PDB file of C-alpha atoms in Angstrom:
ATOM      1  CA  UNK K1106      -9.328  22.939   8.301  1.00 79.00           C
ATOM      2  CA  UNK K1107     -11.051  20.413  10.038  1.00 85.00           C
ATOM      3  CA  UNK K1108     -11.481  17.789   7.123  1.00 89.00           C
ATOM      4  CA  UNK K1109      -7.743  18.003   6.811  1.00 92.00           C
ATOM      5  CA  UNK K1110      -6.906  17.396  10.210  1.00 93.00           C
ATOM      6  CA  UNK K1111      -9.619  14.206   9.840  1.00 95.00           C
ATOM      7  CA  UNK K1112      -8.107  13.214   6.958  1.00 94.00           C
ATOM      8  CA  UNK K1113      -4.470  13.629   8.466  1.00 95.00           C
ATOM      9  CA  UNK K1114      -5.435  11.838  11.545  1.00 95.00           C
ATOM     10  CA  UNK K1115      -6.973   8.443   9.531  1.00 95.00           C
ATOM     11  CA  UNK K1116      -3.784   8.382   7.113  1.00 95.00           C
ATOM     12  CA  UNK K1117      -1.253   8.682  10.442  1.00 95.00           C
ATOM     13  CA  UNK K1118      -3.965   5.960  11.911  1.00 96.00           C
ATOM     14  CA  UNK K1119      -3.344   3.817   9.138  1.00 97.00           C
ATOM     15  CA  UNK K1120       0.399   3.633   8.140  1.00 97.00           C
ATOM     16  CA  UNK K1121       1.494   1.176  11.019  1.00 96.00           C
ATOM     17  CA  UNK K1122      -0.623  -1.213   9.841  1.00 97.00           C
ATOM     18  CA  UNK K1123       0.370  -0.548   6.037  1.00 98.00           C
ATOM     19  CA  UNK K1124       3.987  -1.085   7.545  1.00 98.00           C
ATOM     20  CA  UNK K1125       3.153  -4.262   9.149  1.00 98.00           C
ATOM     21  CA  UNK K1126       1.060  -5.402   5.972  1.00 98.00           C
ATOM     22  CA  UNK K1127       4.154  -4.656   3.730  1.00 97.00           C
ATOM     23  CA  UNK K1128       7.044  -6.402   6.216  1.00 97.00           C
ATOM     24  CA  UNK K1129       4.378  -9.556   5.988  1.00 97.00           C
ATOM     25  CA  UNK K1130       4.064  -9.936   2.679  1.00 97.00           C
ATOM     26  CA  UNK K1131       7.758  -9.677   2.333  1.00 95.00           C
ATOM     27  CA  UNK K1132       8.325 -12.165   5.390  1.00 95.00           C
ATOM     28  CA  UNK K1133       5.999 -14.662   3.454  1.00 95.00           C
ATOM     29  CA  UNK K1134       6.066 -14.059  -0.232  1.00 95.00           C
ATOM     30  CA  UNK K1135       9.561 -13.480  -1.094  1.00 92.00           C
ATOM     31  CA  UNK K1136      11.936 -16.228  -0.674  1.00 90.00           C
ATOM     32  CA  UNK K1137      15.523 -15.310  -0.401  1.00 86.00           C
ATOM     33  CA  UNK K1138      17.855 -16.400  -3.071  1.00 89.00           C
ATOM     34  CA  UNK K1139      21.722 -16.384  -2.926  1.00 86.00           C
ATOM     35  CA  UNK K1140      23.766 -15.863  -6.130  1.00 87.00           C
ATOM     36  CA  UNK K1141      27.754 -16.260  -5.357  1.00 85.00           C
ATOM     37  CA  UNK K1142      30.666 -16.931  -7.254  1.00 86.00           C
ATOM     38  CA  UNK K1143      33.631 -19.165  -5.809  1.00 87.00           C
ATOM     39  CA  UNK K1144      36.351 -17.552  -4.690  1.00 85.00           C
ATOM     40  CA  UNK K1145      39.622 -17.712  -6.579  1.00 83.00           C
ATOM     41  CA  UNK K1146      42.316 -18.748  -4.493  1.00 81.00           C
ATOM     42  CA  UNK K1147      45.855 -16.757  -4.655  1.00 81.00           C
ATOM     43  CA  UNK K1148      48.287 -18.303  -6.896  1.00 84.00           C
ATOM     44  CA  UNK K1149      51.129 -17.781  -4.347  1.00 80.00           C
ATOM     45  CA  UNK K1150      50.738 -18.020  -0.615  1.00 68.00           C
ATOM     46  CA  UNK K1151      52.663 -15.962   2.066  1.00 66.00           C
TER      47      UNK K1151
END
């Protein structure tokens, strides 16, 4: 019982800072991109 609660306690210790680690890399290492097709305009107009 108490090895879980150990091992509980250092995985709840460390996910903030496997949050923060994953929201970096994604803030640094992955460039946006932006894919978009004109829009057609309507043939007739009201």
């Amino acid at each position: 019982m108490l090895m879980q609660n150990k091992l509980l306690n250092v995985i709840s210790s460390l996910m903030p800072l496997a949050i923060i680690a994953g929201l970096l890399y994604a803030a640094f290492f992955i460039k946006p991109t932006v894919t978009s097709k004109a829009v057609a305009p309507p043939l007739f107009e009201r």
